[in-house]
mmCIF file of C-alpha atoms in Angstrom:
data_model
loop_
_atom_site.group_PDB
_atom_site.id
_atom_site.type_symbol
_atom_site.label_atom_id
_atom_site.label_comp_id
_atom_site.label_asym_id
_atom_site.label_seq_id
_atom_site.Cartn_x
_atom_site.Cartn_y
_atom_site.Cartn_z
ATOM 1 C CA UNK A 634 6.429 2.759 16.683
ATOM 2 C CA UNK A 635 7.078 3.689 13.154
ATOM 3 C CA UNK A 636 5.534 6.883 11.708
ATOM 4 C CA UNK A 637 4.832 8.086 8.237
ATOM 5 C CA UNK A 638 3.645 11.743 7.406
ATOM 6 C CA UNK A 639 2.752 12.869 3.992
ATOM 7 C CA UNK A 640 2.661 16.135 2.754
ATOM 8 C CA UNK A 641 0.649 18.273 1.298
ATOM 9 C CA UNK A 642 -2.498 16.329 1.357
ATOM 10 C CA UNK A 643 -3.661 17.180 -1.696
ATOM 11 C CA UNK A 644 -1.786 19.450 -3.875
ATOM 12 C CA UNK A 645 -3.257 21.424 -7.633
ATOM 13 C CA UNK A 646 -0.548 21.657 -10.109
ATOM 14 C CA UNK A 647 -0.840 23.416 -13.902
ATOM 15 C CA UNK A 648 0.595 21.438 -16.499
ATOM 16 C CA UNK A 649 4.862 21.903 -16.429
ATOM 17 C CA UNK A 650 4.078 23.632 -12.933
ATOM 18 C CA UNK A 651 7.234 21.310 -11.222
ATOM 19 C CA UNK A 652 6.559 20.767 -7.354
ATOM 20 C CA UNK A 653 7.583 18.505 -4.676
ATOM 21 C CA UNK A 654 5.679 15.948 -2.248
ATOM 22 C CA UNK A 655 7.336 15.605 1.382
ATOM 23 C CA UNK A 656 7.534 12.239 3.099
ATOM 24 C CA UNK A 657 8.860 12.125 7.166
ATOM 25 C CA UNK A 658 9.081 9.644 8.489
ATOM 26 C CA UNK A 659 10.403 8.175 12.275
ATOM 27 C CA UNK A 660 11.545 4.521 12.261
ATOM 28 C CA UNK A 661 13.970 2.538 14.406
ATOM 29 C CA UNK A 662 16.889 1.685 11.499
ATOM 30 C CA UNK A 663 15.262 1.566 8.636
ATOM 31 C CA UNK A 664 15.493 -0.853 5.779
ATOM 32 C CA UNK A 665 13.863 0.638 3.321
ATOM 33 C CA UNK A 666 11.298 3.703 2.155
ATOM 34 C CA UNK A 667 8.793 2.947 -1.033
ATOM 35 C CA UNK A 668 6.820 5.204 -3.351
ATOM 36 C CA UNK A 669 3.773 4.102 -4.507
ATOM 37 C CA UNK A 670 1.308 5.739 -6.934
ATOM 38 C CA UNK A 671 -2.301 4.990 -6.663
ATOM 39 C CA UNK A 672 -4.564 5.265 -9.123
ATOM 40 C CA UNK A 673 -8.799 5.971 -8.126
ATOM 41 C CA UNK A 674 -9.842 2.523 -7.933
ATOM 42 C CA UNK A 675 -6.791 0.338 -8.051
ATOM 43 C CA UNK A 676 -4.068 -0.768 -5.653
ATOM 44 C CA UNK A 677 -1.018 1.206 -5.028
ATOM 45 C CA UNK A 678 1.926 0.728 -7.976
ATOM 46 C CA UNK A 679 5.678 0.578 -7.053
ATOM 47 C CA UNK A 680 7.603 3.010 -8.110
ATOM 48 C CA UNK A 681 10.863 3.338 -6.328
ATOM 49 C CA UNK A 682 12.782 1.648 -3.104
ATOM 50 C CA UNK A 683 15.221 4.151 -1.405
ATOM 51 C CA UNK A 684 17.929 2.126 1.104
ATOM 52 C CA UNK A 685 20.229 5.399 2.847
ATOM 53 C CA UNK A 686 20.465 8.786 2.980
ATOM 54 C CA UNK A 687 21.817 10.684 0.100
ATOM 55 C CA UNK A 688 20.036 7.880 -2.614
ATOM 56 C CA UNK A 689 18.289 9.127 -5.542
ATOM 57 C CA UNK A 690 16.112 7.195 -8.237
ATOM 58 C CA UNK A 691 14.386 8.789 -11.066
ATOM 59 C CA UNK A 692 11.917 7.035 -13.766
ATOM 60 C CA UNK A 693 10.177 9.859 -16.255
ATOM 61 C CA UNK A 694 9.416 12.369 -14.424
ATOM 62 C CA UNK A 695 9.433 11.443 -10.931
ATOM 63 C CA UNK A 696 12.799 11.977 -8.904
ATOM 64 C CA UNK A 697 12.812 10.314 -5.325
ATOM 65 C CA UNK A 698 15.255 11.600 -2.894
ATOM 66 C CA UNK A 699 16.026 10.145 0.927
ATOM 67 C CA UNK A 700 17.657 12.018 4.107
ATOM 68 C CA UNK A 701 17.775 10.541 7.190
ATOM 69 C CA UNK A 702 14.357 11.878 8.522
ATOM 70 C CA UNK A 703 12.154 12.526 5.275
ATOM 71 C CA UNK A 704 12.158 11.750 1.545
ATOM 72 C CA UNK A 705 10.809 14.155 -1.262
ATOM 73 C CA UNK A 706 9.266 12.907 -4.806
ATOM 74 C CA UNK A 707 9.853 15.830 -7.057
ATOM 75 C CA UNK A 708 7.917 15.952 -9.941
ATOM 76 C CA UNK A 709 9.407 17.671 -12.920
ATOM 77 C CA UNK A 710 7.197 19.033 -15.689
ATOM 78 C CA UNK A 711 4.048 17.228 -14.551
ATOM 79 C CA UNK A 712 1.300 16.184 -16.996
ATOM 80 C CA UNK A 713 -2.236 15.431 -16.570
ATOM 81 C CA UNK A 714 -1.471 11.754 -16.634
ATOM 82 C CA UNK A 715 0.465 12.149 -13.268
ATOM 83 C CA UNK A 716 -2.323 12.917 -11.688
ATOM 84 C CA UNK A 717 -3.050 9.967 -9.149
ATOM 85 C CA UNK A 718 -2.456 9.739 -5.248
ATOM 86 C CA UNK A 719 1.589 9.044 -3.919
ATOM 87 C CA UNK A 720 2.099 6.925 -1.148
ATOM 88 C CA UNK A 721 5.244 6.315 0.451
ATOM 89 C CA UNK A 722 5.841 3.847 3.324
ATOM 90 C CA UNK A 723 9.200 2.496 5.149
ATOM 91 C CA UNK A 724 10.496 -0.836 6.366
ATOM 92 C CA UNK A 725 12.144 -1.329 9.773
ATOM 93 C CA UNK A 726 15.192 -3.619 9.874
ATOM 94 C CA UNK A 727 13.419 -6.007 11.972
ATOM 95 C CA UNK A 728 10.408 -5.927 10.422
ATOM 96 C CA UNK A 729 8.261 -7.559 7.722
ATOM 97 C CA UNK A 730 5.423 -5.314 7.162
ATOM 98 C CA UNK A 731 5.561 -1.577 5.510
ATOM 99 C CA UNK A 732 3.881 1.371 7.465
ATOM 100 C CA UNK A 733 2.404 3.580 4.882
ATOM 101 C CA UNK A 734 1.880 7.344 5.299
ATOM 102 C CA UNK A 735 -1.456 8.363 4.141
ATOM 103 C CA UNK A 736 -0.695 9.561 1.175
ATOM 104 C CA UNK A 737 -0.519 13.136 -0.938
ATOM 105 C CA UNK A 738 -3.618 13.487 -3.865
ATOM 106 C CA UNK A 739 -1.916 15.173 -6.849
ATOM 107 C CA UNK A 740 -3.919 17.199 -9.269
ATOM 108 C CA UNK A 741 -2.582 18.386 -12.603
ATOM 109 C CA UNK A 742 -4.859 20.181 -15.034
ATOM 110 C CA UNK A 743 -3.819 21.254 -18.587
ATOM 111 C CA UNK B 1480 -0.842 -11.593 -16.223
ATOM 112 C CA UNK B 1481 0.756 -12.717 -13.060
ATOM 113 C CA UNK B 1482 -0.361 -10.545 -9.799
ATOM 114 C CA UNK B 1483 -2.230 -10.580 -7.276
ATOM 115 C CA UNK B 1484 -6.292 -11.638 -7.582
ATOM 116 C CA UNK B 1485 -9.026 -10.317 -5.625
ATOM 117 C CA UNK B 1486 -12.433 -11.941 -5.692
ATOM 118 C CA UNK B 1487 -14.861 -10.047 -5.175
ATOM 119 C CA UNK B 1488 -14.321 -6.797 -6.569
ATOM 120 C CA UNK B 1489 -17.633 -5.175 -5.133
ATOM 121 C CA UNK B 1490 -19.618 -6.150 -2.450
ATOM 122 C CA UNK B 1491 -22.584 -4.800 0.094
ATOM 123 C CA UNK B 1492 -23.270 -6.792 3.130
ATOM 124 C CA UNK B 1493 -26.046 -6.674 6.283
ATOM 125 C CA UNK B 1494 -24.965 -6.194 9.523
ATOM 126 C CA UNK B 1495 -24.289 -9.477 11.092
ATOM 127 C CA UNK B 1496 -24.075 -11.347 7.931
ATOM 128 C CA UNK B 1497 -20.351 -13.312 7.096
ATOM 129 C CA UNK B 1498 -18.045 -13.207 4.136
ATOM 130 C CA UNK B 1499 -14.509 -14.380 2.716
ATOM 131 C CA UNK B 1500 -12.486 -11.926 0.717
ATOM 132 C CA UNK B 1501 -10.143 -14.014 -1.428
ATOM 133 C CA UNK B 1502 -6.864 -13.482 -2.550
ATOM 134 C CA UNK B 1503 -4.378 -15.201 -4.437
ATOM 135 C CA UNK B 1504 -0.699 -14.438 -6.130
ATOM 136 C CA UNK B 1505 1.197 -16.970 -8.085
ATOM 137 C CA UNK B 1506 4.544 -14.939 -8.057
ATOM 138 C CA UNK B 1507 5.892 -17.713 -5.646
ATOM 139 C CA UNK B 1508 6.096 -15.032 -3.003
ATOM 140 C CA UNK B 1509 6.579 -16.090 0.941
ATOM 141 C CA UNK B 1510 4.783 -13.181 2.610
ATOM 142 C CA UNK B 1511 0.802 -12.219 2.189
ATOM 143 C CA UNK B 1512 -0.655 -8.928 3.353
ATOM 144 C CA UNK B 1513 -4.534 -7.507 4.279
ATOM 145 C CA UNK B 1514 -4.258 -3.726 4.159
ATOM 146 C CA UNK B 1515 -7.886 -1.894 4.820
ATOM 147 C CA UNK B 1516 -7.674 1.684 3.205
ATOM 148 C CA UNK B 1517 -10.061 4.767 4.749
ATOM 149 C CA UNK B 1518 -10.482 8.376 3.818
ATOM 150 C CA UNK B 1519 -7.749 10.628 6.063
ATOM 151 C CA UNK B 1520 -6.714 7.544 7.242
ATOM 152 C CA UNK B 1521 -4.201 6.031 4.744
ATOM 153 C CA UNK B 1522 -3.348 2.217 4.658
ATOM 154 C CA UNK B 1523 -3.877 -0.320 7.897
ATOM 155 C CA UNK B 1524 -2.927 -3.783 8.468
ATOM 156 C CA UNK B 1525 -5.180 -6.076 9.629
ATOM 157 C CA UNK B 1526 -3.541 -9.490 9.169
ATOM 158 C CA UNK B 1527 -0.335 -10.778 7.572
ATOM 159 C CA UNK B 1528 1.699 -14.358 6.677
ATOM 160 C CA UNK B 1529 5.457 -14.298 6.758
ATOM 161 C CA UNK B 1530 4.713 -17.567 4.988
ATOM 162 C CA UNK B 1531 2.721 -20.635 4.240
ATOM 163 C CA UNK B 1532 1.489 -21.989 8.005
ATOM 164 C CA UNK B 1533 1.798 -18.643 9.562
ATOM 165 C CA UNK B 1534 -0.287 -15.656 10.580
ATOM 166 C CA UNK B 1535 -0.213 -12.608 12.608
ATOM 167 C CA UNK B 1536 -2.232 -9.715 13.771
ATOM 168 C CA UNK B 1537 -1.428 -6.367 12.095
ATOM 169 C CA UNK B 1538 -2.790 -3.032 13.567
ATOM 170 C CA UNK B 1539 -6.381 -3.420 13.352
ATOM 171 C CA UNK B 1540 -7.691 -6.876 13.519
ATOM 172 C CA UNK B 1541 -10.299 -7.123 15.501
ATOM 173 C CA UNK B 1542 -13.314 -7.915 13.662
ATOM 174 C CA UNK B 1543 -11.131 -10.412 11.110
ATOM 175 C CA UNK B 1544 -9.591 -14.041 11.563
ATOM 176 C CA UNK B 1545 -7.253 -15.048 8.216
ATOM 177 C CA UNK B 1546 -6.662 -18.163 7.094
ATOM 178 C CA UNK B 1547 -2.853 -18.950 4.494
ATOM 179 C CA UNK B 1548 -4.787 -22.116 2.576
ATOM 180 C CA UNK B 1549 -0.944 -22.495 0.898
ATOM 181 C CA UNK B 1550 1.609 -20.645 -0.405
ATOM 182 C CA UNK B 1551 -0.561 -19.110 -3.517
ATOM 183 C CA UNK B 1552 -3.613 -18.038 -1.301
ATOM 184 C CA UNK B 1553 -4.530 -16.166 1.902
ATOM 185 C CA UNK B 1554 -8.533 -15.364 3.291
ATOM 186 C CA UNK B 1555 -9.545 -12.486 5.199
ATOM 187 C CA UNK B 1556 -13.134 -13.649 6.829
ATOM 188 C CA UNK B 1557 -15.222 -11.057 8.349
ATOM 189 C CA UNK B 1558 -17.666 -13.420 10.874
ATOM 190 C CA UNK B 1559 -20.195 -10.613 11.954
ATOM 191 C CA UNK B 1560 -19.872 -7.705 9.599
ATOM 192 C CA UNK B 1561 -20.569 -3.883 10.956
ATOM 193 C CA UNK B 1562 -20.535 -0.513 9.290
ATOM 194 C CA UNK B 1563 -17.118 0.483 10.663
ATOM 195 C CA UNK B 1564 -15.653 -2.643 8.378
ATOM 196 C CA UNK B 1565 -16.955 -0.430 5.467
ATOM 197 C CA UNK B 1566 -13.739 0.249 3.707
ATOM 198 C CA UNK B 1567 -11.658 -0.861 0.141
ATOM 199 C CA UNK B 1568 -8.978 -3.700 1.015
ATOM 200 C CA UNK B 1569 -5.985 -4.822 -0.286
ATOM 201 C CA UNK B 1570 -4.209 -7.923 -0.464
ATOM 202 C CA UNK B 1571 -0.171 -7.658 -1.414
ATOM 203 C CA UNK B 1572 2.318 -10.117 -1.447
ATOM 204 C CA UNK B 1573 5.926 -9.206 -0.941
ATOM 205 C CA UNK B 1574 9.060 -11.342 -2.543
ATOM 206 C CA UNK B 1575 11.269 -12.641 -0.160
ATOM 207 C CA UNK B 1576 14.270 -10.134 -0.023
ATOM 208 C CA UNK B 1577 11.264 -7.128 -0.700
ATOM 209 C CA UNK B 1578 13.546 -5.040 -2.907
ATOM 210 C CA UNK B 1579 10.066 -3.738 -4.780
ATOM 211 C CA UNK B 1580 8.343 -3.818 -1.751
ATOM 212 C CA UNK B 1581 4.642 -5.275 -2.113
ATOM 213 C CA UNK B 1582 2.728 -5.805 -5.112
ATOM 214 C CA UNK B 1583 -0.886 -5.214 -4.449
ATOM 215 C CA UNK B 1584 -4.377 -6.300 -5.500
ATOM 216 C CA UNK B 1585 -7.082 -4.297 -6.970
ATOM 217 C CA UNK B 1586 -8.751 -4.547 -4.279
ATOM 218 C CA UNK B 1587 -12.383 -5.319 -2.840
ATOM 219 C CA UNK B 1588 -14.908 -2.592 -2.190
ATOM 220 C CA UNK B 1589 -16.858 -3.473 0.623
ATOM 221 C CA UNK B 1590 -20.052 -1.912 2.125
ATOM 222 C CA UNK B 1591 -22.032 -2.946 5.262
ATOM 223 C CA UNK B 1592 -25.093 -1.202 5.583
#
């Protein structure tokens, strides 16, 4: 059965305080791991796909990174406007569905 | 803008009454998705559709039967509603090789009192 853990649950961040959110996970072959953000009220946005170990993507200030057990979003510089809850979820190769952790709450005040 | 559309947005319901939760994405995607989200507990599936004709139980389905009308559309019907189905769900649709993963609905805020 696949498993997804998130952490820090919820995590306070000053503004430019950089930080990182963990994502392990335990999957049989996996096809793919997805970051989300999730806005209060709305449904989860995509923000990156990671395939195999060693992949990085980066959009503003969000860097995703992928080992074979866990994947990290770092956040560089973070501004109030990052503030939101991350999500990240992986894909078995046999599979259809995504299993989704439940998800780290980030705070950043100015 | 082209998506995924939830009807309703909001809703409160009496135990035992029934209701549809409607979704529909006109991306031309193959797969359909009912996620229920809880506090602490993160994102469940309840139903999916691989595609149009098809339809199988996720994690937590009892309580729910689905119905894929066609390739655009897919129902989540709740026949006897209870407080424990008091939750926010999401429809997604996925396209068919799922490089960006799902793209969800706003979702519908339901409350069973």
């Amino acid at each position: 059965e696949d498993q997804v853990t998130q952490s820090p649950e919820a995590l306070r961040l000053q503004e430019g305080e950089s930080s990182s959110l963990n994502c392990s996970y335990t999957v049989s072959g996996l096809r793919g791991l997805f970051w989300y953000r999730q806005d209060p009220g709305k449904g989860p946005e995509f923000l990156f796909t990671l395939y195999s170990a060693g992949e990085e993507k980066e959009k503003e200030r969000l860097k995703a990174t992928l080992t074979k057990k866990e994947s990290f979003l770092h956040i560089t510089a973070p501004k109030p406007e990052d503030s939101a809850t991350y999500l990240c979820a992986v894909q078995e190769n046999a599979g259809n569905m995504l299993t989704f952790g439940g998800g780290t709450r980030l705070m950043v005040k100015p | 803008n082209a998506g995924v559309t939830q009807t309703p947005k909001f809703q409160v319901l009496k135990t035992g009454q029934s209701m549809t939760l409607q979704c529909a994405q006109d991306m031309n995607h193959n797969s359909m998705y009912w996620y229920r989200q809880d506090p602490g507990m993160g994102l469940r599936l309840i139903y999916y559709s691989a595609s149009e004709g098809t339809t199988d139980k996720g994690e937590v389905p009892n309580g729910y039967n689905v119905s894929r009308l066609n390739k655009r559309e897919f129902s989540l019907r709740l026949e006897s509603a209870a407080p424990s189905q008091t939750s926010v769900y999401f429809c997604a649709s996925r396209e068919p090789w799922g490089r960006y993963g799902y793209t969800f609905g706003s979702g519908t805020r339901l409350t069973v009192v």
